[in-house]
CSV table of C-alpha atoms in Angstrom, one decimal:
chain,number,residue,atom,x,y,z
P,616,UNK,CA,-35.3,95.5,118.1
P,617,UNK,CA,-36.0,98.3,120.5
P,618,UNK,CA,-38.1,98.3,123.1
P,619,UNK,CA,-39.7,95.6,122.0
P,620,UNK,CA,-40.1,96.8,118.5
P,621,UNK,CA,-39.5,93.9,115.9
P,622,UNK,CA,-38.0,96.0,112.6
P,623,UNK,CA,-37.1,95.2,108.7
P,624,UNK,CA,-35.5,97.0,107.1
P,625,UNK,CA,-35.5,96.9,103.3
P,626,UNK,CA,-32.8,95.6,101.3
P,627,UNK,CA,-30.1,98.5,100.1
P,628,UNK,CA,-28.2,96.2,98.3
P,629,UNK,CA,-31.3,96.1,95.5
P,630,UNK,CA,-30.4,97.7,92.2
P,631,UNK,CA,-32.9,100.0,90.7
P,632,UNK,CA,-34.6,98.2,88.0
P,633,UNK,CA,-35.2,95.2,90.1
P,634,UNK,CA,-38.2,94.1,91.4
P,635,UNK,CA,-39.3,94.5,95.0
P,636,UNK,CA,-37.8,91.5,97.0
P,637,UNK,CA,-41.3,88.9,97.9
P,638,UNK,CA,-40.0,89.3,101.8
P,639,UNK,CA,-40.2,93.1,101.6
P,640,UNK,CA,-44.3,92.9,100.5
P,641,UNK,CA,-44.5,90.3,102.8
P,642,UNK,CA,-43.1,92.7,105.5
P,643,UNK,CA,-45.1,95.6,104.6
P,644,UNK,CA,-48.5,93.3,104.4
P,645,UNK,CA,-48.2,92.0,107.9
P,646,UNK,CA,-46.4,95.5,109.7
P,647,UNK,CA,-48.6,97.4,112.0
P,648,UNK,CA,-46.6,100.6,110.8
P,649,UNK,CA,-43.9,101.8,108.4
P,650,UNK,CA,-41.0,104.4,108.8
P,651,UNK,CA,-40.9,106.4,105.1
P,652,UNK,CA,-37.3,108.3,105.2
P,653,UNK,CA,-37.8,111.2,102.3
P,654,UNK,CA,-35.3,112.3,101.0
P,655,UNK,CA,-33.8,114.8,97.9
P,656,UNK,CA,-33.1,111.5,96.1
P,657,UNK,CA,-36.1,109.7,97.1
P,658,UNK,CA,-38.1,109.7,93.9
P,659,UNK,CA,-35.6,108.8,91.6
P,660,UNK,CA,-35.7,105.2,92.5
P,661,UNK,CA,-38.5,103.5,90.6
P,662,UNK,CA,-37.9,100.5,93.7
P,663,UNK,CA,-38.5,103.6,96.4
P,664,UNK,CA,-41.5,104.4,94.7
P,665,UNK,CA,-42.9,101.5,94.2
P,666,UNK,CA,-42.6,100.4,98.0
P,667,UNK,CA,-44.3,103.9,98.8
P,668,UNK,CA,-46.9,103.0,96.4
P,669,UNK,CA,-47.7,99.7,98.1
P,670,UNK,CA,-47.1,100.7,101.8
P,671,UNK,CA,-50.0,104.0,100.6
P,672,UNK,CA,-52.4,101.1,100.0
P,673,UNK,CA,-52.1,98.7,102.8
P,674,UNK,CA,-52.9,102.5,104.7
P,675,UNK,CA,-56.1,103.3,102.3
P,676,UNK,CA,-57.2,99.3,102.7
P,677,UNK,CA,-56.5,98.0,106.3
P,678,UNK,CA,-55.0,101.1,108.3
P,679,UNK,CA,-51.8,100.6,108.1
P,680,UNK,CA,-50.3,103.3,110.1
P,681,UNK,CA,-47.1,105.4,107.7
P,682,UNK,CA,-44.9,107.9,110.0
P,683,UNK,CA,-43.1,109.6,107.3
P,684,UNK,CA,-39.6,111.5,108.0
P,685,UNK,CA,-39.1,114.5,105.5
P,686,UNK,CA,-34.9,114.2,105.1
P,687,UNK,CA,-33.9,117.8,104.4
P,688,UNK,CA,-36.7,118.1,101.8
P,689,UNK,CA,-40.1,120.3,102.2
P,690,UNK,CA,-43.5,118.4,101.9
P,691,UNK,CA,-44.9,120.6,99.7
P,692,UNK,CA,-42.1,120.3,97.0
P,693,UNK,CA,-43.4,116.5,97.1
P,694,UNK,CA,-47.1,116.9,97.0
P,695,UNK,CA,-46.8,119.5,94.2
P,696,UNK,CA,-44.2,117.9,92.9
P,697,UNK,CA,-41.7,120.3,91.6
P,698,UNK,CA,-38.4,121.0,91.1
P,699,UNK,CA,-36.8,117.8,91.7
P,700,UNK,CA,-39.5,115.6,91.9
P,701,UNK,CA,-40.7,116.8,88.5
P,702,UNK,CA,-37.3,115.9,87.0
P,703,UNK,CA,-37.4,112.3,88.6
P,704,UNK,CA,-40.7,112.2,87.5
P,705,UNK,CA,-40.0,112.9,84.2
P,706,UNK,CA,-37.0,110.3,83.8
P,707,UNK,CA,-40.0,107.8,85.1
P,708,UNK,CA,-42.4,108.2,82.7
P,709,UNK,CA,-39.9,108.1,79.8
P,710,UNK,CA,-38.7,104.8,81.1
P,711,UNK,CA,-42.3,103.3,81.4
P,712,UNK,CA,-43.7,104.9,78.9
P,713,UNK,CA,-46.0,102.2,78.1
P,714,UNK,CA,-46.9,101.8,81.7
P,715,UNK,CA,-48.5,105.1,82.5
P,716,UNK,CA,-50.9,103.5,85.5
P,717,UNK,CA,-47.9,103.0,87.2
P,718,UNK,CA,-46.2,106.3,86.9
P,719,UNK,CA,-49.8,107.9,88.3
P,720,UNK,CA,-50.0,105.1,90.7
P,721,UNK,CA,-46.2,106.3,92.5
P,722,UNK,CA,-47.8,110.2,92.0
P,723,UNK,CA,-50.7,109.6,93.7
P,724,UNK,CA,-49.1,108.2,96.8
P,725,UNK,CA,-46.0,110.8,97.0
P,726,UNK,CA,-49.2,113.3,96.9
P,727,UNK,CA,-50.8,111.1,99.9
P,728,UNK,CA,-47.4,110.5,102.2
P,729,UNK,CA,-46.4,114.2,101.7
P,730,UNK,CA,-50.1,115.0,103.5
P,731,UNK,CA,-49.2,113.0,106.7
P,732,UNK,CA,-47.8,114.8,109.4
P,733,UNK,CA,-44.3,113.8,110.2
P,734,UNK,CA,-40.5,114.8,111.4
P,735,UNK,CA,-38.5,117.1,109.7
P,736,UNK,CA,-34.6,116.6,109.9
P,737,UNK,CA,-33.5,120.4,109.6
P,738,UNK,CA,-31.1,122.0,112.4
P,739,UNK,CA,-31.2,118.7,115.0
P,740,UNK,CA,-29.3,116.5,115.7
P,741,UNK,CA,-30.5,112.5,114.4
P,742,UNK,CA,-29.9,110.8,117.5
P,743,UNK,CA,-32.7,113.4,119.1
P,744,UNK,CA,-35.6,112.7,115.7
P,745,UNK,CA,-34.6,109.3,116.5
P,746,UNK,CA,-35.5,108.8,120.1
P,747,UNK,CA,-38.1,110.9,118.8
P,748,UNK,CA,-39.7,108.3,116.9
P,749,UNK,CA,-39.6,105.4,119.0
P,750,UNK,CA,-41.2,107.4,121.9
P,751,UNK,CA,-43.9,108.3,119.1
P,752,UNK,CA,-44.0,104.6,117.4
P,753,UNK,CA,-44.1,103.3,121.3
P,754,UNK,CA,-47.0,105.2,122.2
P,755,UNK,CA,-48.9,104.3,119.2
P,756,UNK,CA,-48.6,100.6,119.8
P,757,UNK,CA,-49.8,100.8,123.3
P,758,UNK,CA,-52.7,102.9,122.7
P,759,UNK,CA,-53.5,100.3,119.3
P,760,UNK,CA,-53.1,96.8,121.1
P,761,UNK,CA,-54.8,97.9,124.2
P,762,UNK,CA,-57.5,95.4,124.7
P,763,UNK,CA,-61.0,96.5,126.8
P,764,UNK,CA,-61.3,94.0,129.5
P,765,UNK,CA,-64.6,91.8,129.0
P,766,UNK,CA,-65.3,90.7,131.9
P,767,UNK,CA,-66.7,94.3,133.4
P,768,UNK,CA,-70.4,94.9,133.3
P,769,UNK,CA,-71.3,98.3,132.5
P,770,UNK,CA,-67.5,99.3,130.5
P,771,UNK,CA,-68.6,100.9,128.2
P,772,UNK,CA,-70.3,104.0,130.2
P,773,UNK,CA,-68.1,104.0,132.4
P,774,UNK,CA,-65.6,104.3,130.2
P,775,UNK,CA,-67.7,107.0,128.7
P,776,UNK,CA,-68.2,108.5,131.7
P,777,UNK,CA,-64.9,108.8,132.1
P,778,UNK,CA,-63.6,110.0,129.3
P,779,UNK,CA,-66.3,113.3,129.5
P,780,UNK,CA,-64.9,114.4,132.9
P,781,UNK,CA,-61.5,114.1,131.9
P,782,UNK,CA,-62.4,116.5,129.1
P,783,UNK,CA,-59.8,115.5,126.2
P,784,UNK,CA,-59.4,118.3,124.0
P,785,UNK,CA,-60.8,121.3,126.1
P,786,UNK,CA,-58.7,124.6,126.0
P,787,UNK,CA,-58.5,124.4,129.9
P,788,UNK,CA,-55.0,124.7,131.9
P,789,UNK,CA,-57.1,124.1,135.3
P,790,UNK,CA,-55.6,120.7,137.3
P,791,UNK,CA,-57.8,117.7,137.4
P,792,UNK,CA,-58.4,115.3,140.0
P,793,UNK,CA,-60.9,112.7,139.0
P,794,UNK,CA,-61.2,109.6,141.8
P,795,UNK,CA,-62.6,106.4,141.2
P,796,UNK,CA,-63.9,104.7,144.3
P,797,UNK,CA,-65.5,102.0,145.8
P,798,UNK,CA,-65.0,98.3,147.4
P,799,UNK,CA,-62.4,96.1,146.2
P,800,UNK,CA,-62.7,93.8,143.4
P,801,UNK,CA,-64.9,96.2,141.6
P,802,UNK,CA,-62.0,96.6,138.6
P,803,UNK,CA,-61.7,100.2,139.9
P,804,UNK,CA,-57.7,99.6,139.0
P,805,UNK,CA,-58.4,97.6,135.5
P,806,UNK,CA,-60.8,100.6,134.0
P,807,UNK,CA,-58.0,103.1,135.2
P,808,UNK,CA,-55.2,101.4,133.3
P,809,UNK,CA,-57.6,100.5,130.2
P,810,UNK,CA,-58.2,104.2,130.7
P,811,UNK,CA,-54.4,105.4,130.3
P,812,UNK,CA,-53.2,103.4,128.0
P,813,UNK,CA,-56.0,104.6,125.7
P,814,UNK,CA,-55.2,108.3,125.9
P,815,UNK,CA,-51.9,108.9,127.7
P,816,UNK,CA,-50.3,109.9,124.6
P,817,UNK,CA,-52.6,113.2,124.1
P,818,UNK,CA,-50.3,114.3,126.8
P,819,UNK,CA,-47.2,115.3,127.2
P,820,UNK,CA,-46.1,113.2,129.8
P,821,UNK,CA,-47.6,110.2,131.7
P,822,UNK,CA,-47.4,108.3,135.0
P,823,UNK,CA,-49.0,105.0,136.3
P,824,UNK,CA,-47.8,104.5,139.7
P,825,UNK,CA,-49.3,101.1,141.4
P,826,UNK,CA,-50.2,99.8,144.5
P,827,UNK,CA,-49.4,102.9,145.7
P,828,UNK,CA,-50.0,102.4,149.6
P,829,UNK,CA,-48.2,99.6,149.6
P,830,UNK,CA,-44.8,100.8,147.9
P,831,UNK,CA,-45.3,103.8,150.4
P,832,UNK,CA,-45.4,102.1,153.5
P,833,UNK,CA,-42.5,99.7,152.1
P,834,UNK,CA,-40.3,102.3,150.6
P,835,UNK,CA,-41.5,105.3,151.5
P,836,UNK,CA,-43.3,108.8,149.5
P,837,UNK,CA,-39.4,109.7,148.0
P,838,UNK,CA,-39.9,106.5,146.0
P,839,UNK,CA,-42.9,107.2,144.6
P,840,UNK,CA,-41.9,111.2,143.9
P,841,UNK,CA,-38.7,109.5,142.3
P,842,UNK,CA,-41.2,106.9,140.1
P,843,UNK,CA,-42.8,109.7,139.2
P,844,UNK,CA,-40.2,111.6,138.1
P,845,UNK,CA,-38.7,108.8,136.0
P,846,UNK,CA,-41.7,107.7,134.3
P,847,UNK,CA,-42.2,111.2,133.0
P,848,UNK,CA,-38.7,112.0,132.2
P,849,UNK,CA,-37.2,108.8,131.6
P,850,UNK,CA,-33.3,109.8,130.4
P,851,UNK,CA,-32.9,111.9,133.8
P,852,UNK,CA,-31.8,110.7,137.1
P,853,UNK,CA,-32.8,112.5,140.3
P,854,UNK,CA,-31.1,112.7,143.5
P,855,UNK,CA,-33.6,114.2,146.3
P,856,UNK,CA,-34.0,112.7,150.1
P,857,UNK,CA,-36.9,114.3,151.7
P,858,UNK,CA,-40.6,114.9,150.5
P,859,UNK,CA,-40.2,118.8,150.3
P,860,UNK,CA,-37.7,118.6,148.4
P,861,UNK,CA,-39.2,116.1,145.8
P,862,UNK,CA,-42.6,118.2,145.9
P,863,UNK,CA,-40.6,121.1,145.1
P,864,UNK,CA,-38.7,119.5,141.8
P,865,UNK,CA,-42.3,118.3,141.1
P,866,UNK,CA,-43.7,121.8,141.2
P,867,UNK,CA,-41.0,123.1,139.0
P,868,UNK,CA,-40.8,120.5,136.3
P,869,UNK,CA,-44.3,119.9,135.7
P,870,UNK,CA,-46.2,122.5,136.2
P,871,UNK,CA,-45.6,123.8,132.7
P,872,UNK,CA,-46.6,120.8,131.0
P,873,UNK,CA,-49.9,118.8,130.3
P,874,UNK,CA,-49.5,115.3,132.6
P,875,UNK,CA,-51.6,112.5,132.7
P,876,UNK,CA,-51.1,110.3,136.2
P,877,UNK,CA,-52.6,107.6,137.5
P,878,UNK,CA,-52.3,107.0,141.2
P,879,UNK,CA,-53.6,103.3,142.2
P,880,UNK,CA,-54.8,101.8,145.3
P,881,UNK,CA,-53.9,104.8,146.9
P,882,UNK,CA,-55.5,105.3,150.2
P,883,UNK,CA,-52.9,107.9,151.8
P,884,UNK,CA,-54.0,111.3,150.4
């Protein structure tokens, strides 16, 4: 489990030839995602193949999201299915010979994983593709199990609203400042949040600093430049004591990069 992420992994003690284990369908039926490591060896095991084949058609029939990992091997090797995968391929369909739906069945989903965009593992180190992933599988989840609040009238244009002044997708490296005012109690704060977690990870980093005026007069703006920090680069530390100094590193860090930040009940600027 890592952050917060309940796994299962599938069982590498299974011999080819055997069936899929009940607990691993059972897995793959009620996941929200699956993992698909591919590698040089990946299609000669009837069992691999026949996971793939059933983790394709939860995706086809309810969604199911696949982040596939392409293990020193080249996607289009597997979707046109040469070289090696022809020679796998060709040990298959002389084993199940009298089986051919099968055989097309495990084709047709190599075909369809090797379309999805996912890592490649060539010249980087695992540890990096794996923190990789997590950040990736992290940000899916939010943005997926993010629930609109009901109890707003009028949500749904302003979220549209929004969502058209933020201008997702336009070819524009201007800075943004969008504010959302008005009296308390209005859910200024909830549509903000609903907001970020939606589309936060179209960007390359995020912030949602809170109760802003209140951690500033308690702890002061270095706090907040330090939150900030953090929340965008989360596996550095940083050592700063005054606000020029933090505006500085600010400056310098981010103003390369696309950023989404959320600054709430802010009424010090």
């Amino acid at each position: 489990m890592m952050r917060g992420i309940i796994t299962f992994r599938d069982d590498e003690k299974l011999e080819t030839g055997e069936p899929i284990a009940p607990e691993l369908f059972k897995a793959i039926h009620e996941s929200w995602c699956s993992v698909i490591v591919l590698s040089e060896g990946y299609c000669f095991s009837s069992w691999c193949l026949e996971e793939l084949s059933e983790i394709i058609q939860q995706k086809n029939d309810k969604g199911h999201n696949v982040f596939p990992i392409f293990y020193y091997v080249d996607p289009s090797d597997l979707r046109k299915q040469t070289g090696k995968v022809q020679e796998a391929f060709l040990k298959h369909e002389n084993n199940f010979q009298d089986n051919k739906e099968r055989t097309q069945r495990w084709r047709s989903a190599l075909t369809q994983v090797a379309n999805i965009k996912g890592w490649h593992l060539s010249n980087r180190h695992e540890s990096e593709l794996i923190g990789e992933i997590i950040k990736k599988v992290s940000t899916k989840l939010c943005q997926t199990f993010a629930s609109a609040p009901t109890d707003m009238i009028g949500l749904e244009s302003r979220l549209e609203e929004l969502n058209c002044k933020i201008g997702i997708g336009e070819e524009d490296d201007s800075v943004q400042i969008i504010g959302i005012c008005g009296m308390g109690g209005l859910g200024k704060t909830t549509l903000a949040r609903f907001v970020y977690t939606q589309i936060s990870s179209r960007f390359e980093g995020k912030s949602f600093l809170a109760d802003v005026r209140q951690i500033a007069e308690k702890h002061g703006l270095v706090y907040l430049q330090k939150q900030l920090l953090s929340q965008i680069f989360s596996e550095e530390s940083f050592k700063f004591f005054n606000v020029h100094d933090g505006n500085d590193i600010i400056c310098r860090m981010l103003s390369h990069k696309k950023i989404f930040v959320v600054i709430a009940n802010n009424n010090i600027m």
